[in-house]
Coordinates of C-alpha atoms in Angstrom, one line a residue:
X7 CA -32.5 0.0 -36.3
X8 CA -30.4 3.0 -35.5
X9 CA -26.6 2.8 -35.3
X10 CA -26.8 3.5 -31.6
X11 CA -29.2 0.7 -31.0
X12 CA -27.1 -1.6 -33.2
X13 CA -24.0 -0.7 -31.2
X14 CA -25.8 -1.3 -27.9
X15 CA -27.1 -4.7 -29.1
X16 CA -23.6 -5.8 -30.1
X17 CA -22.2 -4.6 -26.7
X18 CA -25.0 -6.5 -24.8
X19 CA -24.3 -9.6 -26.9
X20 CA -20.6 -9.4 -26.1
X21 CA -21.3 -9.0 -22.4
X22 CA -23.7 -11.9 -22.3
X23 CA -21.2 -14.1 -24.2
X24 CA -18.6 -13.2 -21.6
X25 CA -20.9 -14.1 -18.8
X26 CA -21.9 -17.4 -20.3
X27 CA -18.2 -18.2 -21.0
X28 CA -17.3 -17.3 -17.4
X29 CA -20.0 -19.4 -15.9
X30 CA -19.3 -22.5 -17.9
X31 CA -15.6 -22.2 -17.3
X32 CA -15.9 -21.8 -13.5
X33 CA -18.1 -24.9 -13.2
X34 CA -15.3 -27.0 -14.4
X35 CA -12.9 -25.6 -11.8
X36 CA -14.3 -26.8 -8.5
X37 CA -11.9 -26.6 -5.5
X38 CA -12.2 -29.5 -3.1
X39 CA -11.6 -27.5 0.1
X40 CA -14.1 -26.5 2.8
X41 CA -15.4 -23.0 2.9
X42 CA -18.5 -20.9 3.6
X43 CA -21.6 -21.2 1.5
X44 CA -22.3 -18.3 -0.9
X45 CA -24.3 -15.4 0.5
X46 CA -25.6 -14.1 -2.9
X47 CA -26.3 -15.8 -6.3
X48 CA -24.2 -13.1 -8.1
X49 CA -21.6 -11.9 -5.6
X50 CA -21.1 -15.2 -3.8
X51 CA -19.3 -14.2 -0.5
X52 CA -16.4 -12.5 -2.2
X53 CA -17.7 -9.0 -1.5
X54 CA -17.6 -9.6 2.3
X55 CA -13.8 -9.8 2.2
X56 CA -13.7 -6.1 1.1
X57 CA -16.7 -4.5 2.7
X58 CA -15.7 -3.7 6.3
X59 CA -14.2 -7.2 6.2
X60 CA -11.8 -7.4 9.2
X61 CA -13.8 -9.7 11.3
X62 CA -15.0 -11.8 8.3
X63 CA -11.4 -12.3 7.1
X64 CA -10.2 -13.4 10.5
X65 CA -13.2 -15.7 11.0
X66 CA -12.5 -17.5 7.7
X67 CA -9.1 -18.7 8.9
X68 CA -10.2 -19.3 12.4
X69 CA -12.9 -21.7 11.2
X70 CA -11.4 -23.2 8.1
X71 CA -7.6 -22.8 8.4
X72 CA -5.0 -21.5 6.0
X73 CA -6.8 -22.5 2.8
X74 CA -10.5 -21.7 2.2
X75 CA -12.8 -22.0 -0.8
X76 CA -14.5 -18.7 -1.6
X77 CA -17.4 -18.1 -3.9
X78 CA -16.6 -15.1 -6.1
X79 CA -18.6 -13.3 -8.8
X80 CA -20.9 -15.4 -11.0
X81 CA -20.2 -18.6 -9.1
X82 CA -16.5 -18.7 -9.6
X83 CA -14.6 -20.6 -6.9
X84 CA -11.4 -19.1 -5.6
X85 CA -8.9 -20.2 -3.0
X86 CA -8.2 -17.9 0.0
X87 CA -4.7 -18.6 1.3
X88 CA -2.8 -17.7 4.4
X89 CA -0.8 -20.9 5.1
X90 CA 3.0 -20.1 5.3
X91 CA 4.2 -23.0 3.1
X92 CA 1.5 -22.3 0.5
X93 CA 2.5 -18.6 0.3
X94 CA 6.2 -19.6 0.0
X95 CA 5.3 -21.6 -3.1
X96 CA 3.0 -18.9 -4.5
X97 CA 5.4 -15.9 -4.1
X98 CA 8.8 -17.5 -4.2
X99 CA 9.2 -21.1 -5.3
X100 CA 6.6 -21.2 -8.1
X101 CA 6.0 -17.6 -8.8
X102 CA 6.0 -18.3 -12.6
X103 CA 3.0 -20.6 -12.0
X104 CA 1.1 -18.2 -9.7
X105 CA 1.1 -15.0 -11.7
X106 CA -1.0 -11.8 -11.3
X107 CA -4.5 -12.1 -12.7
X108 CA -5.3 -10.7 -16.1
X109 CA -7.7 -8.4 -14.3
X110 CA -4.8 -7.0 -12.2
X111 CA -2.3 -6.7 -15.0
X112 CA -4.7 -5.2 -17.6
X113 CA -6.4 -3.0 -15.1
X114 CA -3.1 -1.5 -13.9
X115 CA -1.8 -1.1 -17.4
X116 CA -5.0 0.9 -18.3
X117 CA -4.5 3.1 -15.2
X118 CA -0.8 3.4 -14.6
X119 CA 0.9 2.3 -17.9
X120 CA 3.7 -0.2 -18.2
X121 CA 5.1 -0.1 -14.7
X122 CA 6.2 -2.8 -12.3
X123 CA 2.6 -3.7 -11.3
X124 CA 1.5 -3.9 -14.9
X125 CA 4.0 -6.3 -16.4
X126 CA 5.0 -10.0 -16.3
X127 CA 7.8 -12.3 -17.2
X128 CA 11.0 -10.9 -18.8
X129 CA 9.6 -7.4 -19.0
X130 CA 9.0 -7.3 -15.3
X131 CA 12.4 -8.8 -14.5
X132 CA 14.1 -6.2 -16.7
X133 CA 12.2 -3.4 -14.9
X134 CA 13.0 -4.8 -11.5
X135 CA 16.7 -5.2 -12.3
X136 CA 16.8 -1.5 -13.3
X137 CA 14.9 -0.3 -10.2
X138 CA 16.4 -2.4 -7.5
X139 CA 19.6 -0.2 -7.1
X140 CA 17.5 2.9 -7.1
X141 CA 16.0 1.8 -3.7
X142 CA 19.3 0.8 -2.2
X143 CA 20.2 1.7 1.4
X144 CA 22.9 4.0 0.0
X145 CA 20.3 6.0 -1.9
X146 CA 17.9 6.1 1.1
X147 CA 20.8 7.6 3.2
X148 CA 21.3 10.2 0.5
X149 CA 17.6 11.0 0.3
X150 CA 16.9 11.4 4.1
X151 CA 18.4 14.9 4.6
X152 CA 16.7 16.2 1.5
X153 CA 13.2 15.2 2.6
X154 CA 13.6 16.1 6.3
X155 CA 12.2 19.6 5.7
X156 CA 8.8 18.0 4.7
X157 CA 8.4 16.5 8.2
X158 CA 9.5 19.9 9.6
X159 CA 6.9 21.7 7.6
X160 CA 4.2 19.3 8.6
X161 CA 5.1 19.8 12.2
X162 CA 5.1 23.6 11.8
X163 CA 1.7 23.5 10.1
X164 CA 0.2 21.6 13.0
X165 CA 1.8 23.8 15.6
X166 CA 0.3 26.9 13.8
X167 CA -3.2 25.4 14.4
X168 CA -2.8 25.1 18.2
X169 CA -1.5 28.6 19.1
X170 CA -4.6 29.0 21.3
X171 CA -4.0 25.7 23.1
X172 CA -5.1 22.1 22.6
X173 CA -7.2 21.7 19.5
X174 CA -9.0 18.8 17.8
X175 CA -7.6 18.3 14.3
X176 CA -8.4 15.7 11.6
X177 CA -4.9 14.4 10.8
X178 CA -5.9 12.5 7.6
X179 CA -5.7 15.5 5.2
X180 CA -2.3 16.4 6.6
X181 CA -0.7 12.9 6.6
X182 CA -2.0 12.6 3.0
X183 CA -0.5 15.9 2.0
X184 CA 2.7 15.0 3.7
X185 CA 2.9 11.6 2.0
X186 CA 2.3 13.2 -1.4
X187 CA 5.2 15.6 -0.8
X188 CA 7.4 12.8 0.4
X189 CA 6.9 10.6 -2.6
X190 CA 6.9 13.4 -5.2
X191 CA 10.0 15.1 -3.9
X192 CA 11.8 11.8 -3.3
X193 CA 10.6 10.1 -6.5
X194 CA 10.4 13.0 -8.9
X195 CA 12.4 15.8 -7.4
X196 CA 9.2 17.9 -7.7
X197 CA 6.8 19.5 -5.3
X198 CA 3.1 20.1 -5.6
X199 CA 3.3 22.4 -2.5
X200 CA 0.8 20.1 -0.9
X201 CA 1.6 21.3 2.6
X202 CA 0.6 24.8 1.8
X203 CA -3.0 25.2 3.3
X204 CA -3.8 28.0 0.8
X205 CA -3.1 25.9 -2.2
X206 CA -5.1 23.1 -3.9
X207 CA -3.8 20.7 -6.4
X208 CA -5.8 18.9 -9.1
X209 CA -3.2 16.1 -9.0
X210 CA -3.5 15.6 -5.3
X211 CA -7.3 15.6 -5.6
X212 CA -7.1 13.0 -8.3
X213 CA -4.9 10.8 -6.1
X214 CA -7.3 11.2 -3.2
X215 CA -10.3 10.1 -5.3
X216 CA -8.5 7.2 -6.9
X217 CA -8.9 4.4 -4.3
X218 CA -12.6 5.3 -3.4
X219 CA -13.4 5.2 -7.1
X220 CA -11.6 1.8 -7.5
X221 CA -13.4 0.4 -4.5
X222 CA -16.8 1.3 -5.9
X223 CA -16.0 -0.5 -9.2
X224 CA -14.6 -3.6 -7.5
X225 CA -17.4 -5.9 -8.7
X226 CA -16.9 -5.0 -12.3
X227 CA -13.1 -5.4 -12.3
X228 CA -13.4 -9.0 -13.3
X229 CA -14.7 -7.8 -16.7
X230 CA -11.6 -5.6 -17.3
X231 CA -9.9 -8.3 -19.5
X232 CA -13.0 -8.6 -21.6
X233 CA -13.1 -4.8 -22.0
X234 CA -9.4 -4.6 -23.0
X235 CA -9.7 -7.5 -25.5
X236 CA -12.9 -6.4 -27.2
X237 CA -12.7 -2.6 -27.3
X238 CA -10.4 -0.5 -29.4
X239 CA -7.6 1.6 -27.9
X240 CA -9.7 4.7 -28.9
X241 CA -12.7 3.5 -26.9
X242 CA -10.6 2.4 -24.0
X243 CA -9.0 5.9 -23.8
X244 CA -12.4 7.6 -24.0
X245 CA -13.8 5.5 -21.2
X246 CA -10.7 6.0 -19.0
X247 CA -10.7 9.8 -19.5
X248 CA -13.2 10.2 -16.6
X249 CA -11.0 8.2 -14.3
X250 CA -8.6 10.1 -11.9
X251 CA -5.7 8.3 -13.5
X252 CA -6.0 10.3 -16.7
X253 CA -5.0 13.6 -15.0
X254 CA -2.3 11.7 -13.1
X255 CA -0.8 10.4 -16.3
X256 CA -0.8 13.8 -18.0
X257 CA 0.9 15.4 -15.0
X258 CA 3.6 12.7 -14.9
X259 CA 4.2 13.1 -18.6
X260 CA 5.0 16.8 -18.2
X261 CA 7.3 16.1 -15.3
X262 CA 9.0 13.4 -17.2
X263 CA 9.7 15.7 -20.2
X264 CA 11.3 18.3 -18.0
X265 CA 13.2 15.7 -16.0
X266 CA 14.6 14.2 -19.2
X267 CA 15.6 17.6 -20.4
X268 CA 17.4 18.3 -17.2
X269 CA 19.3 15.0 -17.4
X270 CA 20.3 15.7 -21.0
X271 CA 21.6 19.2 -20.0
X272 CA 18.8 21.4 -21.4
X273 CA 18.1 22.6 -17.9
X274 CA 21.6 23.1 -16.6
X275 CA 20.6 23.9 -13.0
X276 CA 18.7 20.6 -12.6
X277 CA 15.5 22.2 -11.5
X278 CA 12.1 21.7 -13.2
X279 CA 10.2 24.4 -14.9
X280 CA 6.5 23.5 -14.9
X281 CA 5.0 26.9 -14.2
X282 CA 4.4 25.8 -10.6
X283 CA 5.6 27.9 -7.7
X284 CA 8.6 26.4 -6.0
X285 CA 7.7 26.1 -2.3
X286 CA 10.1 26.2 0.6
X287 CA 10.6 22.5 0.6
X288 CA 10.9 21.9 -3.1
X289 CA 13.7 20.9 -5.4
X290 CA 16.2 19.9 -2.7
X291 CA 17.0 16.5 -4.3
X292 CA 19.3 18.1 -7.0
X293 CA 19.5 14.9 -9.0
X294 CA 19.3 12.5 -6.0
X295 CA 15.6 11.7 -6.5
X296 CA 14.5 8.3 -7.8
X297 CA 13.6 9.3 -11.3
X298 CA 16.9 11.2 -11.9
X299 CA 18.9 8.2 -10.8
X300 CA 16.7 5.9 -13.0
X301 CA 17.1 8.1 -16.0
X302 CA 20.9 8.3 -15.6
X303 CA 21.0 4.5 -15.3
X304 CA 18.8 4.1 -18.4
X305 CA 21.4 5.2 -20.9
X306 CA 22.0 4.1 -24.5
X307 CA 25.3 2.3 -23.5
X308 CA 23.0 -0.4 -22.1
X309 CA 20.5 -0.7 -24.9
X310 CA 19.3 -4.2 -24.2
X311 CA 18.2 -3.4 -20.6
X312 CA 16.9 0.1 -21.4
X313 CA 13.3 1.0 -20.4
X314 CA 11.1 2.7 -23.0
X315 CA 9.5 6.0 -22.4
X316 CA 6.2 4.2 -21.8
X317 CA 7.8 2.0 -19.2
X318 CA 9.5 5.0 -17.4
X319 CA 6.2 6.9 -17.3
X320 CA 4.6 3.7 -15.9
X321 CA 7.2 3.6 -13.1
X322 CA 6.4 7.2 -12.2
X323 CA 2.7 6.6 -11.9
X324 CA 3.2 3.3 -10.0
X325 CA 5.7 4.7 -7.5
X326 CA 3.7 7.7 -6.7
X327 CA 0.4 5.8 -6.2
X328 CA 2.1 3.0 -4.2
X329 CA 4.0 5.4 -2.0
X330 CA 1.2 7.8 -1.4
X331 CA -2.0 6.4 0.1
X332 CA -0.7 3.3 1.9
X333 CA 1.9 5.3 3.7
X334 CA -0.6 8.0 4.6
X335 CA -2.9 5.4 6.0
X336 CA -0.2 3.7 8.0
X337 CA 1.0 7.1 9.4
X338 CA -2.5 8.0 10.5
X339 CA -2.9 4.6 12.1
X340 CA 0.4 5.0 14.0
X341 CA -0.6 8.4 15.4
X342 CA -4.1 7.1 16.3
X343 CA -2.5 4.1 18.2
X344 CA -0.1 6.4 20.0
X345 CA -3.0 8.7 21.0
X346 CA -4.9 5.7 22.3
X347 CA -1.9 4.3 24.2
X348 CA -0.3 7.1 26.3
X349 CA 2.2 4.7 27.7
X350 CA 3.5 3.8 24.2
X351 CA 3.6 7.5 23.2
X352 CA 5.6 8.4 26.4
X353 CA 8.1 5.6 25.9
X354 CA 8.6 6.6 22.2
X355 CA 9.0 10.2 23.2
X356 CA 11.7 9.3 25.8
X357 CA 13.6 7.2 23.2
X358 CA 13.4 10.0 20.6
X359 CA 14.5 12.7 23.1
X360 CA 17.5 10.6 24.2
X361 CA 18.6 10.0 20.7
X362 CA 18.4 13.6 19.7
X363 CA 20.0 14.9 22.9
X364 CA 23.0 12.6 22.2
X365 CA 23.5 14.4 18.9
X366 CA 22.6 18.0 19.8
X367 CA 25.1 20.8 19.2
X368 CA 26.0 23.6 21.5
X369 CA 23.6 26.1 20.0
X370 CA 20.7 23.9 18.9
X371 CA 17.6 22.7 20.7
X372 CA 17.3 19.0 20.9
X373 CA 13.9 19.1 19.2
X374 CA 15.5 20.5 16.1
X375 CA 18.1 17.8 15.7
X376 CA 17.8 15.8 12.5
X377 CA 18.8 12.2 13.1
X378 CA 21.0 10.4 10.6
X379 CA 19.6 7.4 8.7
X380 CA 21.4 4.8 10.8
X381 CA 20.4 6.4 14.1
X382 CA 16.8 6.9 12.9
X383 CA 16.4 3.3 11.7
X384 CA 18.2 1.9 14.7
X385 CA 15.8 3.2 17.4
X386 CA 14.5 -0.1 18.9
X387 CA 11.1 1.0 20.3
X388 CA 10.3 3.1 17.2
X389 CA 11.2 0.1 15.0
X390 CA 8.9 -2.1 17.1
X391 CA 6.0 0.3 16.9
X392 CA 6.2 0.6 13.1
X393 CA 6.6 -3.2 12.6
X394 CA 3.8 -4.1 14.9
X395 CA 1.5 -1.6 13.3
X396 CA 2.3 -2.8 9.8
X397 CA 1.8 -6.4 10.9
X398 CA -1.5 -6.1 12.7
X399 CA -3.0 -3.4 10.4
X400 CA -1.5 -3.9 6.9
X401 CA -2.5 -1.0 4.6
X402 CA -3.5 -3.6 2.0
X403 CA -5.2 -6.7 3.2
X404 CA -5.3 -9.0 0.1
X405 CA -3.7 -9.6 -3.3
X406 CA -4.5 -12.2 -6.0
X407 CA -2.8 -14.6 -8.3
X408 CA -3.9 -17.0 -11.0
X409 CA -2.5 -20.5 -11.8
X410 CA -1.0 -20.5 -15.3
X411 CA -1.2 -24.3 -15.3
X412 CA -2.7 -27.1 -13.2
X413 CA -0.7 -27.5 -10.0
X414 CA -0.8 -28.8 -6.5
X415 CA -0.4 -26.3 -3.6
X416 CA 1.3 -27.8 -0.5
X417 CA 0.2 -26.7 3.0
X418 CA 2.1 -26.4 6.2
X419 CA -0.9 -27.0 8.4
X420 CA -3.7 -29.5 7.3
X421 CA -7.2 -28.3 6.4
X422 CA -10.4 -30.0 5.6
X423 CA -11.7 -31.0 2.2
X424 CA -15.3 -30.2 1.1
X425 CA -16.2 -33.7 2.3
X426 CA -14.5 -33.2 5.7
X427 CA -11.3 -35.2 5.1
X428 CA -8.0 -33.8 6.4
X429 CA -5.7 -32.8 3.5
X430 CA -2.2 -31.3 3.3
X431 CA -2.3 -30.1 -0.3
X432 CA -4.8 -28.6 -2.7
X433 CA -5.0 -29.6 -6.4
X434 CA -5.7 -26.4 -8.4
X435 CA -6.8 -26.4 -12.1
X436 CA -5.3 -24.0 -14.6
X437 CA -6.7 -20.4 -14.3
X438 CA -7.8 -20.7 -10.7
X439 CA -7.7 -17.5 -8.8
X440 CA -5.8 -17.6 -5.5
X441 CA -6.3 -14.9 -2.9
X442 CA -3.3 -14.1 -0.8
X443 CA -4.6 -12.9 2.5
X444 CA -1.9 -10.6 4.0
X445 CA -4.2 -9.9 6.9
X446 CA -4.8 -13.5 7.8
X447 CA -1.1 -14.4 7.5
X448 CA -0.1 -11.5 9.8
X449 CA -2.7 -12.7 12.3
X450 CA -1.8 -16.4 12.2
X451 CA -1.8 -17.7 15.8
X452 CA 0.3 -20.7 14.7
X453 CA 3.2 -18.4 13.8
X454 CA 2.7 -15.2 15.9
X455 CA 1.2 -16.8 19.1
X456 CA -2.2 -16.7 20.7
X457 CA -2.1 -12.9 21.0
X458 CA -1.5 -12.6 17.2
X459 CA -4.3 -10.1 16.8
X460 CA -3.2 -7.9 19.7
X461 CA -1.2 -4.8 19.0
X462 CA 1.8 -5.4 21.2
X463 CA 5.1 -3.7 20.1
X464 CA 7.0 -5.4 22.9
X465 CA 6.9 -8.7 20.9
X466 CA 9.7 -7.2 18.8
X467 CA 11.9 -6.5 21.8
X468 CA 13.6 -8.5 24.6
X469 CA 12.9 -7.7 28.2
X470 CA 15.9 -5.4 28.2
X471 CA 14.8 -3.5 25.0
X472 CA 17.0 -5.1 22.3
X473 CA 15.4 -5.9 19.0
X474 CA 14.3 -9.5 18.1
X475 CA 12.4 -11.0 15.2
X476 CA 9.3 -13.0 16.2
X477 CA 7.2 -14.9 13.7
X478 CA 9.3 -18.0 13.5
X479 CA 7.8 -21.2 15.0
X480 CA 10.3 -24.0 14.9
X481 CA 11.8 -22.8 11.6
X482 CA 8.3 -22.2 10.1
X483 CA 7.9 -18.6 9.0
X484 CA 6.4 -16.5 6.2
X485 CA 8.4 -15.5 3.1
X486 CA 7.8 -11.8 3.6
X487 CA 10.5 -9.4 2.5
X488 CA 10.0 -7.3 5.7
X489 CA 10.4 -8.9 9.1
X490 CA 8.8 -12.2 8.2
X491 CA 5.4 -10.6 7.7
X492 CA 3.5 -10.5 4.5
X493 CA 2.7 -6.8 4.5
X494 CA 5.1 -6.0 1.7
X495 CA 4.8 -9.5 0.2
X496 CA 7.9 -11.5 -0.8
X497 CA 9.7 -12.9 -3.8
X498 CA 10.2 -11.3 -7.1
X499 CA 7.1 -9.1 -6.8
X500 CA 7.6 -7.8 -3.3
X501 CA 7.1 -4.1 -2.7
X502 CA 10.3 -2.5 -4.0
X503 CA 9.9 0.7 -2.0
X504 CA 9.3 -0.7 1.5
X505 CA 12.6 0.8 2.9
X506 CA 11.5 4.2 1.8
X507 CA 8.1 3.9 3.4
X508 CA 9.6 2.7 6.6
X509 CA 12.1 5.6 6.6
X510 CA 9.3 8.2 5.9
X511 CA 7.2 7.0 8.8
X512 CA 10.1 7.0 11.2
X513 CA 11.1 10.5 10.2
X514 CA 7.5 11.8 10.5
X515 CA 7.0 10.2 13.9
X516 CA 10.4 11.4 15.4
X517 CA 9.8 14.9 14.1
X518 CA 6.1 15.3 15.3
X519 CA 6.6 13.7 18.7
X520 CA 9.5 15.9 19.5
X521 CA 7.1 18.8 19.6
X522 CA 3.5 17.6 19.7
X523 CA 1.3 15.4 22.0
X524 CA -1.7 13.4 20.6
X525 CA -4.7 12.1 22.5
X526 CA -8.2 10.8 21.5
X527 CA -11.3 13.0 21.5
X528 CA -13.6 12.3 24.4
X529 CA -16.9 12.0 22.5
X530 CA -15.9 10.6 19.1
X531 CA -15.4 6.9 18.4
X532 CA -12.9 6.3 15.6
X533 CA -13.5 3.1 13.7
X534 CA -11.2 1.6 11.1
X535 CA -13.1 -0.2 8.2
X536 CA -11.1 -2.8 6.3
X537 CA -12.3 -2.3 2.7
X538 CA -9.2 -3.8 1.0
X539 CA -7.5 -0.6 2.2
X540 CA -8.1 0.8 5.7
X541 CA -10.7 3.5 5.9
X542 CA -10.9 5.4 9.3
X543 CA -14.3 6.9 10.1
X544 CA -16.1 8.4 13.1
X545 CA -19.2 6.4 14.1
X546 CA -22.6 8.0 14.6
X547 CA -23.8 10.1 16.3
X548 CA -20.6 12.2 16.2
X549 CA -19.8 11.2 12.7
X550 CA -21.5 9.8 9.5
X551 CA -19.5 6.5 9.5
X552 CA -18.5 7.1 5.9
X553 CA -16.2 10.1 5.6
X554 CA -12.5 9.2 6.1
X555 CA -11.2 11.0 9.1
X556 CA -9.0 10.6 12.3
X557 CA -9.8 13.6 14.6
X558 CA -7.1 13.8 17.4
X559 CA -6.6 16.3 20.2
X560 CA -3.2 17.9 19.6
X561 CA -1.1 20.2 21.9
X562 CA 2.5 21.1 22.5
X563 CA 4.4 18.4 24.4
X564 CA 5.2 19.0 28.1
X565 CA 7.9 17.7 30.4
X566 CA 5.5 15.5 32.2
X567 CA 4.6 13.7 28.9
X568 CA 7.9 11.9 29.2

């Protein structure tokens, strides 16, 4: 037998051993809660949550309530949860019991390195302690003026495409390029010149390919722990070389080296020298970017809390990925919703114009006014639009946890057991996977009302336009870190950058709507697939139903648009 055949036989034996072990382990972990029957002997019904799964996700909770048994890969039973008390226990009260799955932690460590989403326990708490001040309101206020030129450049770019009048433009490439510039300049103090139409970037292309690649591999992700535990580092690196994250990591490593030299005084002007042309919007942070602040805080005077180079690189990869695609998707969805609701667009335009005119100087046009952080974040209708969009259409629909010991999960609202009895808690064996349904929680009619699935920004406002916080039914609410919704999660593993994401979206909207008007194309139906992440497509016959795109008609704003 050849060495190659012997190696293949050993690999096959290891895979079969992992399958048998998984099947025998899952049989002993039955969950006594009602749920749908499996659709497929191998995939169960788990795949339906991810594959254009908006209606399926909402039907699960409509039929079974806030705790549902799901059949996952190879017959494993998992618990699908959207109940508010249950989620409070999972993400806040007993977060040490409900930890990220091995698949999530090991997969993220392979892809991003030792960042916030790849660590547990004391290491995660140490990283979080170091990063929390970096995302403070004070730092957000400092960052806002330095990143305003990105929104201006995006607006100018779109204006340049409509010189002959109203044009149909796919906004997805441009919201993606803008989001990349925002996160790279704010996080790294570095520009890829992504808003230059004449320039392509390998790094930007790798980021764009990342999520579609991950989605195609979703059914083999449960085998990531097996892969990590049974293959050497050399083999793991070889296999990962084809993945887009390999280029992402190499790029961040080069930026980190120059950033570190700048902090240590080697580059006295504080700029980065990476043989990349410095675009008109680059290098404005001058030490106020997130990594510069983090590197200055990570000094030898505080050795016990210092992050290693591997951890710092992990933060760079994590922050860029987390702040790129989800924000680009949310911004595209906001513009699409405004195009489909002319009344909402007009109301927002009036609010933005009034705020800018209140701060305009003698020689400036009101459209060119840059709003301060407090004014920008204090616009009631803009705030309502962003919150309602993030609630109804969260960029990420689910996350997972696993029980590190046997436990009992309490419920706010009773559900049915597999035998039909009403229960108010769910016994969970050790190593049970729990699916946190952000989507179902944000659409829970018990909390948000019978119109929970309707996009209605006015729910965040009084009849006279003052801001209010819905999502509280007789003291029952979700433990979300952002406006009582679960979009950015809650507890010790909540999204650390949600304030930056909110600021970015507000700034882009106020800048674009001061100059541009958006409407839907007449003969194209835009459909948003929920594939874990949102994927906008154009349905046939005008589109292929697969390619991500949001074509909108764009023209200059007119007085009668207000």
